[in-house]
Structure formats: C-alpha cells, structure tokens
C-alpha cells in the first residue's frame, strides 16, 4: 500500500495544479509560465542527478573503473527513447503555433495534452524504477529515497498541471474540460511507474540501467522543451532564477531526507 500511494503522489501534484483553472480568473502570464517551466526543469535536473544517476553509478561499483558504463549506456538509451517518441507522437507545446511530430488531424488542445504527457512518461518511469529497487531489497534505495523522488516530481508537476489546464481554458475549452485535460496528462505517470516496476522485477540486475534510462529521458525533456520555454522572450532570467530554486529544493529534499 505504501508503494501504491507513493506512485500516486506525482499524479496528485498534476491534478492539484490542473485544478488551478477553477480558482484563477485569467490565463497565466508569460513571466509566470517561464518561472514555472524553470522551476520544473530545476527539479528534474536535480532528481536526475541525485536520485537516478548517482545511485546507478554506486550500484555498479563492483565493475571498478567501468562503474560508469551502465549509467552511460542507460542514459543514452533514455535520451534516444524520448527522441523517438518526440518523432512518433504529434504534439504541440504551450505557446507554440507549430506542431511537432508526424502530421495529424488532431485538434490543438489534444496535441497540447500530448506534449505534457510526453514530459510525464520519464517521470513515471523514474518513480517506478526507484520503488522497484526498494521492493527488491536494494540496500541503496530506501523507502525514504523513493518517497523523496515522488514528492519532488509532485512539486514540479503542480506547475505543469497549471501550465496545461490554463492554456486549454484560454483556447476556449470549459474549465471542466481544461481540468480534465491537465489531469489526464498525468495519468501516464502511475501507469508508467507500474509498468516499470513489473519490468524491473524481471531484470533486477539491470537496475542501474533502468535508473540512468529514466535520468536520460528526463534530461531530454528538460533540454528539448523546458529550457526553451523558460528562456524565450524578454526577462528570460526569471526562468533561470526559478530553475535554480527548483534545483535547490530537490537537492535539499534528496540529500536531507533521502
């Protein structure tokens, strides 16, 4: 039950963020969106390093000087996996008029939800692989460290939920449909976590590869999508400041509580 609840925490963060559409009277301003994107990027970078890449390397210490190899391989497979999804799934980023991926007849709002869903796939996998390690009795992955990662991702999912529901409302959707779109973009996280746990349980010796795979996928999202979002337009330094804030929050959580 503890594991199940832990996997739902990130989805709860997305849902609460999407619910902002019921309490805010106008759409998010550009500065606010850049700040939220920067904060989410900072959390994801810190989580990738302390919760995923460092544990991946530590669990491969028996390989001596080659202990970096599983992390290196898994990282690149994660990057290439997200690159593939980016090419195969039609999606539209918030604030953009140019859809990415293959040509599609899908509506703007559907493609905007798909864009955020792509963000959430590696996050769900990251939570799943942490809990898989905990359930397998891995000494370096505790219930606390898995919970810290879930909490960190939930924190950055809150602004992501708002970032999707508010623009959907601005696009003309009702508040109910905008909330539903934001919430559904996070459903992939608990699903991805469960699937990753099932896969990791079959190949526990490959856990370092799973950890670094999730890190590579998350950092792809940061560099490809969140950093451009936080840096566009005037006063782009607001995104940088909030990036540092998100990074600091996640680093503190991971080191102090993990």
PDB file of C-alpha atoms in Angstrom:
ATOM      1  CA  UNK A   1       0.000   0.000   0.000  1.00  0.00           C
ATOM      2  CA  UNK A   2       2.871   2.363   0.836  1.00  0.00           C
ATOM      3  CA  UNK A   3       4.355   1.784  -2.612  1.00  0.00           C
ATOM      4  CA  UNK A   4       0.995   2.280  -4.331  1.00  0.00           C
ATOM      5  CA  UNK A   5       0.412   5.591  -2.539  1.00  0.00           C
ATOM      6  CA  UNK A   6       3.955   6.704  -3.313  1.00  0.00           C
ATOM      7  CA  UNK A   7       3.397   6.142  -7.024  1.00  0.00           C
ATOM      8  CA  UNK A   8       0.174   8.196  -6.920  1.00  0.00           C
ATOM      9  CA  UNK A   9       1.816  11.261  -5.336  1.00  0.00           C
ATOM     10  CA  UNK A  10       3.148  12.714  -8.642  1.00  0.00           C
ATOM     11  CA  UNK A  11      -0.277  12.265 -10.256  1.00  0.00           C
ATOM     12  CA  UNK A  12      -1.821  14.110  -7.299  1.00  0.00           C
ATOM     13  CA  UNK A  13       0.578  17.002  -7.926  1.00  0.00           C
ATOM     14  CA  UNK A  14      -0.532  17.231 -11.565  1.00  0.00           C
ATOM     15  CA  UNK A  15      -4.211  17.068 -10.561  1.00  0.00           C
ATOM     16  CA  UNK A  16      -3.885  19.837  -7.973  1.00  0.00           C
ATOM     17  CA  UNK A  17      -2.044  22.010 -10.474  1.00  0.00           C
ATOM     18  CA  UNK A  18      -4.718  21.439 -13.113  1.00  0.00           C
ATOM     19  CA  UNK A  19      -7.353  22.441 -10.545  1.00  0.00           C
ATOM     20  CA  UNK A  20      -5.923  25.987 -10.573  1.00  0.00           C
ATOM     21  CA  UNK A  21      -8.206  26.603 -13.538  1.00  0.00           C
ATOM     22  CA  UNK A  22     -11.170  26.700 -11.130  1.00  0.00           C
ATOM     23  CA  UNK A  23      -9.604  29.357  -8.883  1.00  0.00           C
ATOM     24  CA  UNK A  24      -7.804  31.706 -11.265  1.00  0.00           C
ATOM     25  CA  UNK A  25      -9.676  34.365 -13.210  1.00  0.00           C
ATOM     26  CA  UNK A  26      -7.249  34.772 -16.089  1.00  0.00           C
ATOM     27  CA  UNK A  27      -4.689  32.775 -18.017  1.00  0.00           C
ATOM     28  CA  UNK A  28      -1.093  32.515 -16.860  1.00  0.00           C
ATOM     29  CA  UNK A  29       1.128  35.373 -17.964  1.00  0.00           C
ATOM     30  CA  UNK A  30       4.328  34.774 -19.923  1.00  0.00           C
ATOM     31  CA  UNK A  31       6.516  35.549 -16.923  1.00  0.00           C
ATOM     32  CA  UNK A  32       4.598  33.093 -14.737  1.00  0.00           C
ATOM     33  CA  UNK A  33       4.818  30.356 -17.365  1.00  0.00           C
ATOM     34  CA  UNK A  34       8.567  30.896 -17.738  1.00  0.00           C
ATOM     35  CA  UNK A  35       9.007  30.799 -13.973  1.00  0.00           C
ATOM     36  CA  UNK A  36       7.017  27.577 -13.639  1.00  0.00           C
ATOM     37  CA  UNK A  37       8.874  25.931 -16.528  1.00  0.00           C
ATOM     38  CA  UNK A  38      12.198  26.935 -14.971  1.00  0.00           C
ATOM     39  CA  UNK A  39      11.222  25.544 -11.579  1.00  0.00           C
ATOM     40  CA  UNK A  40      10.092  22.240 -13.098  1.00  0.00           C
ATOM     41  CA  UNK A  41      13.348  21.993 -15.076  1.00  0.00           C
ATOM     42  CA  UNK A  42      15.439  22.585 -11.949  1.00  0.00           C
ATOM     43  CA  UNK A  43      13.626  19.862 -10.016  1.00  0.00           C
ATOM     44  CA  UNK A  44      14.018  17.376 -12.870  1.00  0.00           C
ATOM     45  CA  UNK A  45      17.758  18.040 -13.275  1.00  0.00           C
ATOM     46  CA  UNK A  46      18.443  17.601  -9.547  1.00  0.00           C
ATOM     47  CA  UNK A  47      16.290  14.460  -9.416  1.00  0.00           C
ATOM     48  CA  UNK A  48      18.126  13.019 -12.422  1.00  0.00           C
ATOM     49  CA  UNK A  49      21.493  13.526 -10.717  1.00  0.00           C
ATOM     50  CA  UNK A  50      20.910  12.644  -7.059  1.00  0.00           C
ATOM     51  CA  UNK A  51      18.027  10.174  -7.312  1.00  0.00           C
ATOM     52  CA  UNK A  52      18.957   8.370 -10.531  1.00  0.00           C
ATOM     53  CA  UNK A  53      22.460   8.803 -11.985  1.00  0.00           C
ATOM     54  CA  UNK A  54      24.466   8.739  -8.748  1.00  0.00           C
ATOM     55  CA  UNK A  55      22.611   5.623  -7.431  1.00  0.00           C
ATOM     56  CA  UNK A  56      23.116   3.998 -10.841  1.00  0.00           C
ATOM     57  CA  UNK A  57      26.888   4.502 -10.614  1.00  0.00           C
ATOM     58  CA  UNK A  58      27.012   3.465  -6.944  1.00  0.00           C
ATOM     59  CA  UNK A  59      25.221   0.205  -7.687  1.00  0.00           C
ATOM     60  CA  UNK A  60      27.842  -0.636 -10.319  1.00  0.00           C
ATOM     61  CA  UNK A  61      30.851  -0.140  -8.030  1.00  0.00           C
ATOM     62  CA  UNK A  62      31.777  -3.805  -8.461  1.00  0.00           C
ATOM     63  CA  UNK A  63      32.819  -3.001 -12.035  1.00  0.00           C
ATOM     64  CA  UNK A  64      35.699  -0.870 -10.778  1.00  0.00           C
ATOM     65  CA  UNK A  65      36.777   1.830 -13.231  1.00  0.00           C
ATOM     66  CA  UNK A  66      33.944   0.792 -15.544  1.00  0.00           C
ATOM     67  CA  UNK A  67      31.262   1.551 -12.938  1.00  0.00           C
ATOM     68  CA  UNK A  68      30.159   4.466 -15.092  1.00  0.00           C
ATOM     69  CA  UNK A  69      29.274   2.173 -18.009  1.00  0.00           C
ATOM     70  CA  UNK A  70      25.705   1.122 -17.018  1.00  0.00           C
ATOM     71  CA  UNK A  71      24.861   4.754 -16.259  1.00  0.00           C
ATOM     72  CA  UNK A  72      26.342   5.875 -19.584  1.00  0.00           C
ATOM     73  CA  UNK A  73      24.509   3.223 -21.619  1.00  0.00           C
ATOM     74  CA  UNK A  74      21.177   3.601 -19.824  1.00  0.00           C
ATOM     75  CA  UNK A  75      21.370   7.396 -20.057  1.00  0.00           C
ATOM     76  CA  UNK A  76      21.800   7.349 -23.837  1.00  0.00           C
ATOM     77  CA  UNK A  77      19.074   4.753 -24.358  1.00  0.00           C
ATOM     78  CA  UNK A  78      16.737   7.031 -22.366  1.00  0.00           C
ATOM     79  CA  UNK A  79      17.643  10.056 -24.489  1.00  0.00           C
ATOM     80  CA  UNK A  80      17.129   8.129 -27.741  1.00  0.00           C
ATOM     81  CA  UNK A  81      13.829   6.685 -26.469  1.00  0.00           C
ATOM     82  CA  UNK A  82      12.403  10.174 -25.863  1.00  0.00           C
ATOM     83  CA  UNK A  83      13.798  11.349 -29.191  1.00  0.00           C
ATOM     84  CA  UNK A  84      11.882   8.506 -30.843  1.00  0.00           C
ATOM     85  CA  UNK A  85       8.639   9.388 -29.023  1.00  0.00           C
ATOM     86  CA  UNK A  86       9.158  13.023 -29.990  1.00  0.00           C
ATOM     87  CA  UNK A  87       9.262  11.997 -33.641  1.00  0.00           C
ATOM     88  CA  UNK A  88       6.380   9.483 -33.496  1.00  0.00           C
ATOM     89  CA  UNK A  89       3.770  11.341 -31.426  1.00  0.00           C
ATOM     90  CA  UNK A  90       2.124  14.528 -32.771  1.00  0.00           C
ATOM     91  CA  UNK A  91       2.182  17.226 -30.090  1.00  0.00           C
ATOM     92  CA  UNK A  92       2.014  20.985 -29.618  1.00  0.00           C
ATOM     93  CA  UNK A  93       3.889  22.846 -26.917  1.00  0.00           C
ATOM     94  CA  UNK A  94       2.198  25.577 -24.924  1.00  0.00           C
ATOM     95  CA  UNK A  95       2.841  28.963 -26.507  1.00  0.00           C
ATOM     96  CA  UNK A  96       3.772  27.473 -29.882  1.00  0.00           C
ATOM     97  CA  UNK A  97       1.812  27.508 -33.124  1.00  0.00           C
ATOM     98  CA  UNK A  98       3.949  24.857 -34.804  1.00  0.00           C
ATOM     99  CA  UNK A  99       3.050  21.229 -34.072  1.00  0.00           C
ATOM    100  CA  UNK A 100       5.840  18.666 -33.796  1.00  0.00           C
ATOM    101  CA  UNK A 101       5.962  15.016 -34.786  1.00  0.00           C
ATOM    102  CA  UNK A 102       4.096  13.474 -37.738  1.00  0.00           C
ATOM    103  CA  UNK A 103       1.298  15.381 -39.443  1.00  0.00           C
ATOM    104  CA  UNK A 104      -2.029  14.794 -37.762  1.00  0.00           C
ATOM    105  CA  UNK A 105      -5.649  15.897 -37.821  1.00  0.00           C
ATOM    106  CA  UNK A 106      -5.735  16.065 -34.027  1.00  0.00           C
ATOM    107  CA  UNK A 107      -7.009  19.311 -32.531  1.00  0.00           C
ATOM    108  CA  UNK A 108      -4.746  21.866 -30.845  1.00  0.00           C
ATOM    109  CA  UNK A 109      -5.965  21.033 -27.359  1.00  0.00           C
ATOM    110  CA  UNK A 110      -5.385  17.300 -27.843  1.00  0.00           C
ATOM    111  CA  UNK A 111      -1.848  17.895 -29.076  1.00  0.00           C
ATOM    112  CA  UNK A 112      -1.155  20.239 -26.146  1.00  0.00           C
ATOM    113  CA  UNK A 113      -2.172  17.474 -23.724  1.00  0.00           C
ATOM    114  CA  UNK A 114       0.027  15.008 -25.619  1.00  0.00           C
ATOM    115  CA  UNK A 115       3.008  17.375 -25.254  1.00  0.00           C
ATOM    116  CA  UNK A 116       2.727  17.381 -21.452  1.00  0.00           C
ATOM    117  CA  UNK A 117       2.043  13.639 -21.437  1.00  0.00           C
ATOM    118  CA  UNK A 118       5.412  13.164 -23.139  1.00  0.00           C
ATOM    119  CA  UNK A 119       7.001  15.073 -20.229  1.00  0.00           C
ATOM    120  CA  UNK A 120       5.370  12.752 -17.737  1.00  0.00           C
ATOM    121  CA  UNK A 121       6.427   9.407 -19.226  1.00  0.00           C
ATOM    122  CA  UNK A 122      10.034   9.536 -17.936  1.00  0.00           C
ATOM    123  CA  UNK A 123       8.873  10.879 -14.584  1.00  0.00           C
ATOM    124  CA  UNK A 124       6.565   7.901 -14.084  1.00  0.00           C
ATOM    125  CA  UNK A 125       9.380   5.563 -15.089  1.00  0.00           C
ATOM    126  CA  UNK A 126      11.746   7.244 -12.626  1.00  0.00           C
ATOM    127  CA  UNK A 127       9.328   6.724  -9.730  1.00  0.00           C
ATOM    128  CA  UNK A 128       8.674   3.141 -10.829  1.00  0.00           C
ATOM    129  CA  UNK A 129      12.332   2.183 -11.001  1.00  0.00           C
ATOM    130  CA  UNK A 130      13.008   3.649  -7.554  1.00  0.00           C
ATOM    131  CA  UNK A 131      10.174   1.655  -5.999  1.00  0.00           C
ATOM    132  CA  UNK A 132      11.271  -1.444  -7.942  1.00  0.00           C
ATOM    133  CA  UNK A 133      14.683  -1.167  -6.311  1.00  0.00           C
ATOM    134  CA  UNK A 134      13.128  -0.692  -2.895  1.00  0.00           C
ATOM    135  CA  UNK A 135      10.803  -3.680  -3.316  1.00  0.00           C
ATOM    136  CA  UNK A 136      13.727  -5.813  -4.483  1.00  0.00           C
ATOM    137  CA  UNK A 137      15.533  -5.101  -1.229  1.00  0.00           C
ATOM    138  CA  UNK A 138      18.277  -2.962  -2.777  1.00  0.00           C
ATOM    139  CA  UNK A 139      20.280  -1.581   0.138  1.00  0.00           C
ATOM    140  CA  UNK A 140      20.982   1.715  -1.618  1.00  0.00           C
ATOM    141  CA  UNK A 141      17.326   2.504  -2.364  1.00  0.00           C
ATOM    142  CA  UNK A 142      15.188   3.080   0.723  1.00  0.00           C
ATOM    143  CA  UNK A 143      11.501   3.830   1.114  1.00  0.00           C
ATOM    144  CA  UNK A 144      12.518   7.371   2.092  1.00  0.00           C
ATOM    145  CA  UNK A 145      14.584   7.964  -1.062  1.00  0.00           C
ATOM    146  CA  UNK A 146      11.768   6.632  -3.269  1.00  0.00           C
ATOM    147  CA  UNK A 147       9.261   8.852  -1.450  1.00  0.00           C
ATOM    148  CA  UNK A 148      11.528  11.900  -1.815  1.00  0.00           C
ATOM    149  CA  UNK A 149      11.661  11.397  -5.582  1.00  0.00           C
ATOM    150  CA  UNK A 150       7.854  11.070  -5.699  1.00  0.00           C
ATOM    151  CA  UNK A 151       7.447  14.263  -3.670  1.00  0.00           C
ATOM    152  CA  UNK A 152       9.959  16.152  -5.809  1.00  0.00           C
ATOM    153  CA  UNK A 153       8.218  15.174  -9.028  1.00  0.00           C
ATOM    154  CA  UNK A 154       4.836  16.036  -7.481  1.00  0.00           C
ATOM    155  CA  UNK A 155       6.168  19.507  -6.623  1.00  0.00           C
ATOM    156  CA  UNK A 156       7.231  20.152 -10.207  1.00  0.00           C
ATOM    157  CA  UNK A 157       4.041  18.527 -11.541  1.00  0.00           C
ATOM    158  CA  UNK A 158       1.926  21.135  -9.764  1.00  0.00           C
ATOM    159  CA  UNK A 159       3.044  23.978 -12.047  1.00  0.00           C
ATOM    160  CA  UNK A 160       2.952  21.620 -15.048  1.00  0.00           C
ATOM    161  CA  UNK A 161      -0.704  20.849 -14.309  1.00  0.00           C
ATOM    162  CA  UNK A 162      -1.471  24.571 -14.271  1.00  0.00           C
ATOM    163  CA  UNK A 163       0.628  25.171 -17.384  1.00  0.00           C
ATOM    164  CA  UNK A 164      -1.610  22.803 -19.360  1.00  0.00           C
ATOM    165  CA  UNK A 165      -5.074  23.477 -17.871  1.00  0.00           C
ATOM    166  CA  UNK A 166      -4.882  27.284 -18.012  1.00  0.00           C
ATOM    167  CA  UNK A 167      -3.911  27.473 -21.721  1.00  0.00           C
ATOM    168  CA  UNK A 168      -6.600  24.898 -22.540  1.00  0.00           C
ATOM    169  CA  UNK A 169      -9.126  27.200 -20.903  1.00  0.00           C
ATOM    170  CA  UNK A 170      -7.667  30.147 -22.833  1.00  0.00           C
ATOM    171  CA  UNK A 171      -8.068  28.104 -26.039  1.00  0.00           C
ATOM    172  CA  UNK A 172     -11.829  28.065 -25.413  1.00  0.00           C
ATOM    173  CA  UNK A 173     -12.344  24.822 -23.505  1.00  0.00           C
ATOM    174  CA  UNK A 174     -14.652  24.851 -20.487  1.00  0.00           C
ATOM    175  CA  UNK A 175     -12.982  24.855 -17.078  1.00  0.00           C
ATOM    176  CA  UNK A 176     -14.105  21.268 -16.541  1.00  0.00           C
ATOM    177  CA  UNK A 177     -12.571  20.053 -19.800  1.00  0.00           C
ATOM    178  CA  UNK A 178      -9.416  22.094 -19.194  1.00  0.00           C
ATOM    179  CA  UNK A 179      -9.034  20.498 -15.744  1.00  0.00           C
ATOM    180  CA  UNK A 180      -9.665  17.046 -17.194  1.00  0.00           C
ATOM    181  CA  UNK A 181      -7.032  17.609 -19.884  1.00  0.00           C
ATOM    182  CA  UNK A 182      -4.462  18.678 -17.322  1.00  0.00           C
ATOM    183  CA  UNK A 183      -5.298  15.781 -15.040  1.00  0.00           C
ATOM    184  CA  UNK A 184      -5.240  13.176 -17.826  1.00  0.00           C
ATOM    185  CA  UNK A 185      -1.777  14.327 -18.900  1.00  0.00           C
ATOM    186  CA  UNK A 186      -0.542  12.960 -15.568  1.00  0.00           C
ATOM    187  CA  UNK A 187      -2.295   9.580 -15.749  1.00  0.00           C
ATOM    188  CA  UNK A 188       0.658   8.193 -17.667  1.00  0.00           C
ATOM    189  CA  UNK A 189       2.841   8.589 -14.561  1.00  0.00           C
ATOM    190  CA  UNK A 190       1.304   5.908 -12.284  1.00  0.00           C
ATOM    191  CA  UNK A 191       0.812   3.684 -15.356  1.00  0.00           C
ATOM    192  CA  UNK A 192       4.458   4.135 -16.323  1.00  0.00           C
ATOM    193  CA  UNK A 193       5.537   3.504 -12.731  1.00  0.00           C
ATOM    194  CA  UNK A 194       3.623   0.216 -12.536  1.00  0.00           C
ATOM    195  CA  UNK A 195       4.921  -0.987 -15.909  1.00  0.00           C
ATOM    196  CA  UNK A 196       8.479  -0.096 -14.932  1.00  0.00           C
ATOM    197  CA  UNK A 197       8.165  -1.964 -11.644  1.00  0.00           C
ATOM    198  CA  UNK A 198       6.918  -5.052 -13.496  1.00  0.00           C
ATOM    199  CA  UNK A 199       9.780  -4.843 -15.986  1.00  0.00           C
ATOM    200  CA  UNK A 200      12.437  -4.103 -13.388  1.00  0.00           C
ATOM    201  CA  UNK A 201      11.310  -7.002 -11.205  1.00  0.00           C
ATOM    202  CA  UNK A 202      12.126  -9.339 -14.088  1.00  0.00           C
ATOM    203  CA  UNK A 203      15.625  -7.948 -14.588  1.00  0.00           C
ATOM    204  CA  UNK A 204      16.744  -6.624 -11.194  1.00  0.00           C
ATOM    205  CA  UNK A 205      20.442  -6.990 -12.129  1.00  0.00           C
ATOM    206  CA  UNK A 206      19.802  -4.313 -14.776  1.00  0.00           C
ATOM    207  CA  UNK A 207      18.514  -1.783 -12.208  1.00  0.00           C
ATOM    208  CA  UNK A 208      21.454   0.635 -12.804  1.00  0.00           C
ATOM    209  CA  UNK A 209      20.444   0.749 -16.473  1.00  0.00           C
ATOM    210  CA  UNK A 210      16.809   1.474 -15.575  1.00  0.00           C
ATOM    211  CA  UNK A 211      17.826   4.292 -13.211  1.00  0.00           C
ATOM    212  CA  UNK A 212      20.042   6.001 -15.774  1.00  0.00           C
ATOM    213  CA  UNK A 213      17.492   5.365 -18.539  1.00  0.00           C
ATOM    214  CA  UNK A 214      14.943   7.418 -16.583  1.00  0.00           C
ATOM    215  CA  UNK A 215      17.563  10.120 -15.979  1.00  0.00           C
ATOM    216  CA  UNK A 216      18.391  10.373 -19.678  1.00  0.00           C
ATOM    217  CA  UNK A 217      14.723  10.587 -20.618  1.00  0.00           C
ATOM    218  CA  UNK A 218      14.055  13.299 -18.026  1.00  0.00           C
ATOM    219  CA  UNK A 219      17.049  15.397 -19.070  1.00  0.00           C
ATOM    220  CA  UNK A 220      15.974  15.125 -22.711  1.00  0.00           C
ATOM    221  CA  UNK A 221      12.665  16.726 -21.722  1.00  0.00           C
ATOM    222  CA  UNK A 222      14.465  19.474 -19.794  1.00  0.00           C
ATOM    223  CA  UNK A 223      16.855  20.448 -22.591  1.00  0.00           C
ATOM    224  CA  UNK A 224      14.478  19.923 -25.515  1.00  0.00           C
ATOM    225  CA  UNK A 225      11.354  21.519 -24.080  1.00  0.00           C
ATOM    226  CA  UNK A 226      11.530  23.158 -20.652  1.00  0.00           C
ATOM    227  CA  UNK A 227      14.698  25.220 -21.106  1.00  0.00           C
ATOM    228  CA  UNK A 228      13.455  26.770 -24.389  1.00  0.00           C
ATOM    229  CA  UNK A 229      10.105  27.534 -22.696  1.00  0.00           C
ATOM    230  CA  UNK A 230      11.762  29.261 -19.747  1.00  0.00           C
ATOM    231  CA  UNK A 231      14.230  31.238 -21.898  1.00  0.00           C
ATOM    232  CA  UNK A 232      12.008  32.755 -24.583  1.00  0.00           C
ATOM    233  CA  UNK A 233      11.038  36.426 -24.724  1.00  0.00           C
ATOM    234  CA  UNK A 234      12.067  39.337 -22.522  1.00  0.00           C
ATOM    235  CA  UNK A 235      13.119  38.898 -18.895  1.00  0.00           C
ATOM    236  CA  UNK A 236      14.163  35.300 -19.565  1.00  0.00           C
ATOM    237  CA  UNK A 237      16.344  35.446 -16.441  1.00  0.00           C
ATOM    238  CA  UNK A 238      13.189  34.817 -14.368  1.00  0.00           C
ATOM    239  CA  UNK A 239      13.226  31.258 -15.701  1.00  0.00           C
ATOM    240  CA  UNK A 240      16.879  30.868 -14.727  1.00  0.00           C
ATOM    241  CA  UNK A 241      16.214  32.068 -11.176  1.00  0.00           C
ATOM    242  CA  UNK A 242      13.341  29.632 -10.757  1.00  0.00           C
ATOM    243  CA  UNK A 243      15.440  26.859 -12.308  1.00  0.00           C
ATOM    244  CA  UNK A 244      17.968  27.438  -9.521  1.00  0.00           C
ATOM    245  CA  UNK A 245      15.140  27.424  -6.969  1.00  0.00           C
ATOM    246  CA  UNK A 246      13.732  24.127  -8.238  1.00  0.00           C
ATOM    247  CA  UNK A 247      17.197  22.571  -8.352  1.00  0.00           C
ATOM    248  CA  UNK A 248      17.911  23.700  -4.773  1.00  0.00           C
ATOM    249  CA  UNK A 249      14.588  22.378  -3.444  1.00  0.00           C
ATOM    250  CA  UNK A 250      15.037  18.938  -4.988  1.00  0.00           C
ATOM    251  CA  UNK A 251      18.707  18.709  -3.996  1.00  0.00           C
ATOM    252  CA  UNK A 252      17.822  19.592  -0.412  1.00  0.00           C
ATOM    253  CA  UNK A 253      14.993  17.046  -0.276  1.00  0.00           C
ATOM    254  CA  UNK A 254      17.149  14.292  -1.707  1.00  0.00           C
ATOM    255  CA  UNK A 255      20.215  14.879   0.472  1.00  0.00           C
ATOM    256  CA  UNK A 256      18.394  15.734   3.718  1.00  0.00           C
ATOM    257  CA  UNK A 257      15.582  13.168   3.539  1.00  0.00           C
ATOM    258  CA  UNK A 258      16.760  10.513   1.086  1.00  0.00           C
TER     259      UNK A 258
END
